[in-house]
């Protein structure tokens, strides 16, 4: 049976590169993101490249909607073999001294709670088959807190911690869980476009810079992590 990867956060950068990389290996691709128009365009682009894909518009900040979403994906493709979760947000960072509990609660939904909900829904079918993978993409503030760059970090840190626990628990069941931590801007992504155009301002600490990363390199790292299953996390590029 043809395998399926569900990309939750199918944006212009990493999501597109992952769809292409796994599509070349014969995977069917479920594309999930909030806005229908870019998803439809990506589906058409992939189809022109010979990759079978379907668009599933959904708001990933709403964990309560995930059961219906997964049901729709299963109705189209029959199964989900890989859950890839790298939600897209173009909201600005929040200084830690200004971060409110409500702001963090909102970010926890998108970056952690929806992931957990999806795992609870999809994991039983992976366990039944004795195979599957959960791939989590996140930014470097999940690992290393930086001045004026909070908000996302604490929420992503929760998902990172969760990924480590899943890795140890699921490996004996034949299921791989891993985290890809991206320490820079992903070329071509909405965030990259908005920051480089000046539409979004990032207040970096003195001396700090933002590296631009090729999303195809990240997709290749994902593929290598899945093939080898020998590490829980890759940080690219490595943090100094």
PDB file of C-alpha atoms in Angstrom:
ATOM      1  CA  UNK A   1       0.000   0.000   0.000  1.00  0.00           C
ATOM      2  CA  UNK A   2       1.200   3.515  -0.791  1.00  0.00           C
ATOM      3  CA  UNK A   3       2.331   5.403   2.286  1.00  0.00           C
ATOM      4  CA  UNK A   4       1.085   8.837   3.312  1.00  0.00           C
ATOM      5  CA  UNK A   5       2.799  11.759   4.988  1.00  0.00           C
ATOM      6  CA  UNK A   6       0.546  14.379   6.582  1.00  0.00           C
ATOM      7  CA  UNK A   7       2.287  17.767   6.675  1.00  0.00           C
ATOM      8  CA  UNK A   8       0.720  19.931   9.368  1.00  0.00           C
ATOM      9  CA  UNK A   9       1.984  23.419   8.552  1.00  0.00           C
ATOM     10  CA  UNK A  10       2.425  23.078   4.783  1.00  0.00           C
ATOM     11  CA  UNK A  11       3.946  26.457   4.001  1.00  0.00           C
ATOM     12  CA  UNK A  12       6.154  27.871   1.278  1.00  0.00           C
ATOM     13  CA  UNK A  13       9.428  26.845   2.918  1.00  0.00           C
ATOM     14  CA  UNK A  14       9.862  23.648   4.892  1.00  0.00           C
ATOM     15  CA  UNK A  15       6.406  22.222   4.145  1.00  0.00           C
ATOM     16  CA  UNK A  16       6.875  22.486   0.390  1.00  0.00           C
ATOM     17  CA  UNK A  17      10.369  20.991   0.539  1.00  0.00           C
ATOM     18  CA  UNK A  18       9.182  18.078   2.697  1.00  0.00           C
ATOM     19  CA  UNK A  19       6.273  17.406   0.340  1.00  0.00           C
ATOM     20  CA  UNK A  20       8.663  17.228  -2.592  1.00  0.00           C
ATOM     21  CA  UNK A  21      11.279  15.102  -0.814  1.00  0.00           C
ATOM     22  CA  UNK A  22       8.835  12.510   0.440  1.00  0.00           C
ATOM     23  CA  UNK A  23       6.725  12.701  -2.705  1.00  0.00           C
ATOM     24  CA  UNK A  24       9.780  11.707  -4.753  1.00  0.00           C
ATOM     25  CA  UNK A  25       9.977   8.590  -2.599  1.00  0.00           C
ATOM     26  CA  UNK A  26       6.427   7.648  -3.550  1.00  0.00           C
ATOM     27  CA  UNK A  27       4.541   9.060  -0.565  1.00  0.00           C
ATOM     28  CA  UNK A  28       1.074  10.526  -0.935  1.00  0.00           C
ATOM     29  CA  UNK A  29       0.970  13.955   0.698  1.00  0.00           C
ATOM     30  CA  UNK A  30      -1.746  15.495   2.866  1.00  0.00           C
ATOM     31  CA  UNK A  31      -1.199  19.262   3.009  1.00  0.00           C
ATOM     32  CA  UNK A  32      -2.577  21.055   6.070  1.00  0.00           C
ATOM     33  CA  UNK A  33      -2.469  24.798   6.696  1.00  0.00           C
ATOM     34  CA  UNK A  34      -4.905  27.584   7.467  1.00  0.00           C
ATOM     35  CA  UNK A  35      -5.353  29.334   4.097  1.00  0.00           C
ATOM     36  CA  UNK A  36      -7.036  27.413   1.243  1.00  0.00           C
ATOM     37  CA  UNK A  37      -5.578  29.393  -1.676  1.00  0.00           C
ATOM     38  CA  UNK A  38      -1.858  28.730  -1.059  1.00  0.00           C
ATOM     39  CA  UNK A  39      -2.667  25.088  -0.306  1.00  0.00           C
ATOM     40  CA  UNK A  40      -4.502  24.710  -3.605  1.00  0.00           C
ATOM     41  CA  UNK A  41      -1.570  26.283  -5.440  1.00  0.00           C
ATOM     42  CA  UNK A  42       0.892  23.936  -3.737  1.00  0.00           C
ATOM     43  CA  UNK A  43      -1.271  20.929  -4.558  1.00  0.00           C
ATOM     44  CA  UNK A  44      -1.272  21.969  -8.226  1.00  0.00           C
ATOM     45  CA  UNK A  45       2.498  22.473  -8.223  1.00  0.00           C
ATOM     46  CA  UNK A  46       3.076  19.030  -6.747  1.00  0.00           C
ATOM     47  CA  UNK A  47       0.656  17.427  -9.197  1.00  0.00           C
ATOM     48  CA  UNK A  48       2.643  18.930 -12.074  1.00  0.00           C
ATOM     49  CA  UNK A  49       5.701  17.202 -10.588  1.00  0.00           C
ATOM     50  CA  UNK A  50       3.930  13.845 -10.444  1.00  0.00           C
ATOM     51  CA  UNK A  51       3.259  13.892  -6.682  1.00  0.00           C
ATOM     52  CA  UNK A  52      -0.190  12.920  -5.440  1.00  0.00           C
ATOM     53  CA  UNK A  53      -1.319  15.465  -2.879  1.00  0.00           C
ATOM     54  CA  UNK A  54      -4.519  16.823  -1.347  1.00  0.00           C
ATOM     55  CA  UNK A  55      -5.199  20.073   0.486  1.00  0.00           C
ATOM     56  CA  UNK A  56      -6.910  20.127   3.880  1.00  0.00           C
ATOM     57  CA  UNK A  57      -7.400  23.713   5.137  1.00  0.00           C
ATOM     58  CA  UNK A  58      -7.466  23.811   8.934  1.00  0.00           C
ATOM     59  CA  UNK A  59      -6.577  26.073  11.846  1.00  0.00           C
ATOM     60  CA  UNK A  60      -3.840  24.309  13.820  1.00  0.00           C
ATOM     61  CA  UNK A  61      -4.429  26.528  16.835  1.00  0.00           C
ATOM     62  CA  UNK A  62      -7.655  24.574  17.465  1.00  0.00           C
ATOM     63  CA  UNK A  63      -6.823  21.143  18.948  1.00  0.00           C
ATOM     64  CA  UNK A  64     -10.517  20.370  19.175  1.00  0.00           C
ATOM     65  CA  UNK A  65     -10.809  20.296  15.371  1.00  0.00           C
ATOM     66  CA  UNK A  66      -8.136  17.661  14.794  1.00  0.00           C
ATOM     67  CA  UNK A  67     -10.320  14.560  15.035  1.00  0.00           C
ATOM     68  CA  UNK A  68     -12.449  15.702  12.113  1.00  0.00           C
ATOM     69  CA  UNK A  69      -9.372  16.740  10.145  1.00  0.00           C
ATOM     70  CA  UNK A  70      -7.686  13.363  10.558  1.00  0.00           C
ATOM     71  CA  UNK A  71     -10.919  11.635   9.578  1.00  0.00           C
ATOM     72  CA  UNK A  72     -10.923  13.634   6.322  1.00  0.00           C
ATOM     73  CA  UNK A  73      -7.300  12.702   5.601  1.00  0.00           C
ATOM     74  CA  UNK A  74      -8.000   9.032   6.237  1.00  0.00           C
ATOM     75  CA  UNK A  75     -11.071   9.165   4.003  1.00  0.00           C
ATOM     76  CA  UNK A  76      -8.883  10.449   1.157  1.00  0.00           C
ATOM     77  CA  UNK A  77      -5.695   8.426   1.654  1.00  0.00           C
ATOM     78  CA  UNK A  78      -6.707   5.539   3.899  1.00  0.00           C
ATOM     79  CA  UNK A  79      -3.889   5.907   6.428  1.00  0.00           C
ATOM     80  CA  UNK A  80      -1.244   8.227   7.849  1.00  0.00           C
ATOM     81  CA  UNK A  81       2.267   6.798   8.055  1.00  0.00           C
ATOM     82  CA  UNK A  82       4.157   9.975   8.967  1.00  0.00           C
ATOM     83  CA  UNK A  83       2.901  12.880  11.036  1.00  0.00           C
ATOM     84  CA  UNK A  84       5.078  15.941  10.314  1.00  0.00           C
ATOM     85  CA  UNK A  85       4.259  18.910  12.511  1.00  0.00           C
ATOM     86  CA  UNK A  86       5.865  22.292  11.923  1.00  0.00           C
ATOM     87  CA  UNK A  87       3.161  24.936  12.349  1.00  0.00           C
ATOM     88  CA  UNK A  88       3.504  28.294  10.635  1.00  0.00           C
ATOM     89  CA  UNK A  89       3.281  31.592  12.476  1.00  0.00           C
ATOM     90  CA  UNK A  90       4.266  35.050  11.277  1.00  0.00           C
ATOM     91  CA  UNK A  91       3.464  36.757  14.580  1.00  0.00           C
ATOM     92  CA  UNK A  92       6.335  38.721  16.170  1.00  0.00           C
ATOM     93  CA  UNK A  93       8.404  37.522  19.090  1.00  0.00           C
ATOM     94  CA  UNK A  94       7.400  38.793  22.528  1.00  0.00           C
ATOM     95  CA  UNK A  95       9.947  39.959  25.128  1.00  0.00           C
ATOM     96  CA  UNK A  96       9.869  37.601  28.109  1.00  0.00           C
ATOM     97  CA  UNK A  97       9.326  40.506  30.496  1.00  0.00           C
ATOM     98  CA  UNK A  98       6.124  41.384  28.611  1.00  0.00           C
ATOM     99  CA  UNK A  99       4.799  37.864  27.998  1.00  0.00           C
ATOM    100  CA  UNK A 100       1.357  37.258  29.504  1.00  0.00           C
ATOM    101  CA  UNK A 101      -0.139  33.927  30.457  1.00  0.00           C
ATOM    102  CA  UNK A 102      -2.857  34.336  27.817  1.00  0.00           C
ATOM    103  CA  UNK A 103      -0.300  35.000  25.080  1.00  0.00           C
ATOM    104  CA  UNK A 104       1.567  31.856  26.049  1.00  0.00           C
ATOM    105  CA  UNK A 105      -1.657  29.857  26.243  1.00  0.00           C
ATOM    106  CA  UNK A 106      -2.459  30.848  22.649  1.00  0.00           C
ATOM    107  CA  UNK A 107       0.980  29.754  21.463  1.00  0.00           C
ATOM    108  CA  UNK A 108       0.776  26.489  23.410  1.00  0.00           C
ATOM    109  CA  UNK A 109      -2.292  25.531  21.385  1.00  0.00           C
ATOM    110  CA  UNK A 110      -0.454  25.955  18.082  1.00  0.00           C
ATOM    111  CA  UNK A 111       2.973  24.644  19.022  1.00  0.00           C
ATOM    112  CA  UNK A 112       2.248  21.905  21.560  1.00  0.00           C
ATOM    113  CA  UNK A 113      -1.353  21.009  22.368  1.00  0.00           C
ATOM    114  CA  UNK A 114      -2.479  20.382  18.788  1.00  0.00           C
ATOM    115  CA  UNK A 115       0.573  18.171  18.258  1.00  0.00           C
ATOM    116  CA  UNK A 116      -0.319  16.153  21.338  1.00  0.00           C
ATOM    117  CA  UNK A 117      -3.931  15.846  20.173  1.00  0.00           C
ATOM    118  CA  UNK A 118      -2.828  14.635  16.740  1.00  0.00           C
ATOM    119  CA  UNK A 119      -0.490  12.055  18.229  1.00  0.00           C
ATOM    120  CA  UNK A 120      -3.287  10.676  20.405  1.00  0.00           C
ATOM    121  CA  UNK A 121      -5.509  10.325  17.342  1.00  0.00           C
ATOM    122  CA  UNK A 122      -2.958   8.919  14.885  1.00  0.00           C
ATOM    123  CA  UNK A 123      -0.650   6.877  17.127  1.00  0.00           C
ATOM    124  CA  UNK A 124      -2.970   3.852  17.612  1.00  0.00           C
ATOM    125  CA  UNK A 125      -2.872   3.016  13.884  1.00  0.00           C
ATOM    126  CA  UNK A 126       0.934   3.263  13.899  1.00  0.00           C
ATOM    127  CA  UNK A 127       1.175   0.963  16.911  1.00  0.00           C
ATOM    128  CA  UNK A 128      -1.169  -1.516  15.238  1.00  0.00           C
ATOM    129  CA  UNK A 129       1.109  -1.621  12.163  1.00  0.00           C
ATOM    130  CA  UNK A 130       4.340  -1.570  14.180  1.00  0.00           C
ATOM    131  CA  UNK A 131       5.658   1.276  12.045  1.00  0.00           C
ATOM    132  CA  UNK A 132       5.315   5.013  11.600  1.00  0.00           C
ATOM    133  CA  UNK A 133       6.972   8.300  12.409  1.00  0.00           C
ATOM    134  CA  UNK A 134       6.322  11.581  14.186  1.00  0.00           C
ATOM    135  CA  UNK A 135       8.535  14.421  12.960  1.00  0.00           C
ATOM    136  CA  UNK A 136       8.455  17.777  14.750  1.00  0.00           C
ATOM    137  CA  UNK A 137       9.936  20.966  13.300  1.00  0.00           C
ATOM    138  CA  UNK A 138      10.670  23.937  15.543  1.00  0.00           C
ATOM    139  CA  UNK A 139      12.806  27.023  16.032  1.00  0.00           C
ATOM    140  CA  UNK A 140      15.978  27.307  18.078  1.00  0.00           C
ATOM    141  CA  UNK A 141      14.349  29.280  20.906  1.00  0.00           C
ATOM    142  CA  UNK A 142      12.878  25.932  21.954  1.00  0.00           C
ATOM    143  CA  UNK A 143      16.422  25.019  22.975  1.00  0.00           C
ATOM    144  CA  UNK A 144      18.059  28.316  23.820  1.00  0.00           C
ATOM    145  CA  UNK A 145      16.094  31.234  25.206  1.00  0.00           C
ATOM    146  CA  UNK A 146      17.168  34.640  23.879  1.00  0.00           C
ATOM    147  CA  UNK A 147      16.419  38.147  25.121  1.00  0.00           C
ATOM    148  CA  UNK A 148      13.403  39.725  23.402  1.00  0.00           C
ATOM    149  CA  UNK A 149      12.650  36.483  21.527  1.00  0.00           C
ATOM    150  CA  UNK A 150      10.159  34.747  23.829  1.00  0.00           C
ATOM    151  CA  UNK A 151       6.572  33.669  23.293  1.00  0.00           C
ATOM    152  CA  UNK A 152       7.180  30.843  20.860  1.00  0.00           C
ATOM    153  CA  UNK A 153      10.159  29.415  22.744  1.00  0.00           C
ATOM    154  CA  UNK A 154       8.376  28.197  25.891  1.00  0.00           C
ATOM    155  CA  UNK A 155       5.608  26.611  23.794  1.00  0.00           C
ATOM    156  CA  UNK A 156       8.036  24.927  21.398  1.00  0.00           C
ATOM    157  CA  UNK A 157      10.141  23.764  24.342  1.00  0.00           C
ATOM    158  CA  UNK A 158       7.117  21.821  25.569  1.00  0.00           C
ATOM    159  CA  UNK A 159       6.813  20.104  22.175  1.00  0.00           C
ATOM    160  CA  UNK A 160      10.556  19.385  22.159  1.00  0.00           C
ATOM    161  CA  UNK A 161      10.380  17.779  25.603  1.00  0.00           C
ATOM    162  CA  UNK A 162       7.378  15.749  24.457  1.00  0.00           C
ATOM    163  CA  UNK A 163       9.295  14.577  21.360  1.00  0.00           C
ATOM    164  CA  UNK A 164      12.155  13.287  23.493  1.00  0.00           C
ATOM    165  CA  UNK A 165       9.766  11.308  25.671  1.00  0.00           C
ATOM    166  CA  UNK A 166       7.944   9.889  22.654  1.00  0.00           C
ATOM    167  CA  UNK A 167      11.238   8.832  21.086  1.00  0.00           C
ATOM    168  CA  UNK A 168      12.151   6.656  24.048  1.00  0.00           C
ATOM    169  CA  UNK A 169       8.689   5.187  24.495  1.00  0.00           C
ATOM    170  CA  UNK A 170       7.861   4.424  20.874  1.00  0.00           C
ATOM    171  CA  UNK A 171      11.138   3.111  19.465  1.00  0.00           C
ATOM    172  CA  UNK A 172      10.525  -0.411  20.878  1.00  0.00           C
ATOM    173  CA  UNK A 173       7.165  -0.391  19.080  1.00  0.00           C
ATOM    174  CA  UNK A 174       8.782   0.321  15.698  1.00  0.00           C
ATOM    175  CA  UNK A 175       7.775   3.981  15.624  1.00  0.00           C
ATOM    176  CA  UNK A 176      10.240   6.835  15.239  1.00  0.00           C
ATOM    177  CA  UNK A 177       9.821  10.236  16.894  1.00  0.00           C
ATOM    178  CA  UNK A 178      12.311  12.995  16.185  1.00  0.00           C
ATOM    179  CA  UNK A 179      12.703  16.760  16.313  1.00  0.00           C
ATOM    180  CA  UNK A 180      14.358  19.038  13.758  1.00  0.00           C
ATOM    181  CA  UNK A 181      15.386  22.330  15.328  1.00  0.00           C
ATOM    182  CA  UNK A 182      16.004  25.116  12.827  1.00  0.00           C
ATOM    183  CA  UNK A 183      18.346  27.857  14.003  1.00  0.00           C
ATOM    184  CA  UNK A 184      17.667  30.449  11.337  1.00  0.00           C
ATOM    185  CA  UNK A 185      15.237  31.704   8.704  1.00  0.00           C
ATOM    186  CA  UNK A 186      13.951  29.203   6.156  1.00  0.00           C
ATOM    187  CA  UNK A 187      14.470  30.609   2.668  1.00  0.00           C
ATOM    188  CA  UNK A 188      11.230  31.252   0.784  1.00  0.00           C
ATOM    189  CA  UNK A 189       9.021  30.850   3.855  1.00  0.00           C
ATOM    190  CA  UNK A 190       6.428  33.451   4.775  1.00  0.00           C
ATOM    191  CA  UNK A 191       8.438  34.392   7.838  1.00  0.00           C
ATOM    192  CA  UNK A 192      11.577  34.888   5.764  1.00  0.00           C
ATOM    193  CA  UNK A 193       9.708  37.034   3.249  1.00  0.00           C
ATOM    194  CA  UNK A 194       8.110  39.207   5.924  1.00  0.00           C
ATOM    195  CA  UNK A 195      11.319  39.758   7.890  1.00  0.00           C
ATOM    196  CA  UNK A 196      13.515  40.470   4.868  1.00  0.00           C
ATOM    197  CA  UNK A 197      10.902  42.866   3.462  1.00  0.00           C
ATOM    198  CA  UNK A 198      10.677  44.734   6.758  1.00  0.00           C
ATOM    199  CA  UNK A 199       6.992  43.878   7.225  1.00  0.00           C
ATOM    200  CA  UNK A 200       7.909  42.200  10.539  1.00  0.00           C
ATOM    201  CA  UNK A 201      10.625  43.591  12.781  1.00  0.00           C
ATOM    202  CA  UNK A 202      12.760  41.268  14.883  1.00  0.00           C
ATOM    203  CA  UNK A 203      14.603  42.814  17.831  1.00  0.00           C
ATOM    204  CA  UNK A 204      17.737  40.705  18.018  1.00  0.00           C
ATOM    205  CA  UNK A 205      20.184  40.820  20.924  1.00  0.00           C
ATOM    206  CA  UNK A 206      23.356  42.788  20.265  1.00  0.00           C
ATOM    207  CA  UNK A 207      25.644  40.900  17.890  1.00  0.00           C
ATOM    208  CA  UNK A 208      23.016  38.320  16.936  1.00  0.00           C
ATOM    209  CA  UNK A 209      22.225  37.574  13.289  1.00  0.00           C
ATOM    210  CA  UNK A 210      19.701  35.408  11.471  1.00  0.00           C
ATOM    211  CA  UNK A 211      21.064  32.698   9.182  1.00  0.00           C
ATOM    212  CA  UNK A 212      19.111  31.801   6.036  1.00  0.00           C
ATOM    213  CA  UNK A 213      18.669  28.065   5.498  1.00  0.00           C
ATOM    214  CA  UNK A 214      17.735  26.149   2.354  1.00  0.00           C
ATOM    215  CA  UNK A 215      14.505  24.232   3.076  1.00  0.00           C
ATOM    216  CA  UNK A 216      15.644  21.407   0.799  1.00  0.00           C
ATOM    217  CA  UNK A 217      18.556  20.792   3.181  1.00  0.00           C
ATOM    218  CA  UNK A 218      16.080  20.514   6.053  1.00  0.00           C
ATOM    219  CA  UNK A 219      13.863  18.087   4.150  1.00  0.00           C
ATOM    220  CA  UNK A 220      16.928  15.948   3.450  1.00  0.00           C
ATOM    221  CA  UNK A 221      17.782  15.955   7.166  1.00  0.00           C
ATOM    222  CA  UNK A 222      14.253  14.769   7.957  1.00  0.00           C
ATOM    223  CA  UNK A 223      14.643  11.934   5.436  1.00  0.00           C
ATOM    224  CA  UNK A 224      17.993  10.929   6.920  1.00  0.00           C
ATOM    225  CA  UNK A 225      16.584  10.995  10.462  1.00  0.00           C
ATOM    226  CA  UNK A 226      13.724   8.747   9.389  1.00  0.00           C
ATOM    227  CA  UNK A 227      15.989   6.344   7.498  1.00  0.00           C
ATOM    228  CA  UNK A 228      18.531   5.935  10.314  1.00  0.00           C
ATOM    229  CA  UNK A 229      16.289   6.392  13.377  1.00  0.00           C
ATOM    230  CA  UNK A 230      19.419   6.791  15.488  1.00  0.00           C
ATOM    231  CA  UNK A 231      18.878  10.214  17.099  1.00  0.00           C
ATOM    232  CA  UNK A 232      16.032  12.125  18.623  1.00  0.00           C
ATOM    233  CA  UNK A 233      17.050  15.598  17.481  1.00  0.00           C
ATOM    234  CA  UNK A 234      19.047  17.453  14.854  1.00  0.00           C
ATOM    235  CA  UNK A 235      19.821  21.139  15.336  1.00  0.00           C
ATOM    236  CA  UNK A 236      20.663  22.800  12.021  1.00  0.00           C
ATOM    237  CA  UNK A 237      22.862  24.667  11.831  1.00  0.00           C
ATOM    238  CA  UNK A 238      24.380  23.805  15.232  1.00  0.00           C
ATOM    239  CA  UNK A 239      23.947  26.435  17.915  1.00  0.00           C
ATOM    240  CA  UNK A 240      27.065  28.303  19.000  1.00  0.00           C
TER     241      UNK A 240
END
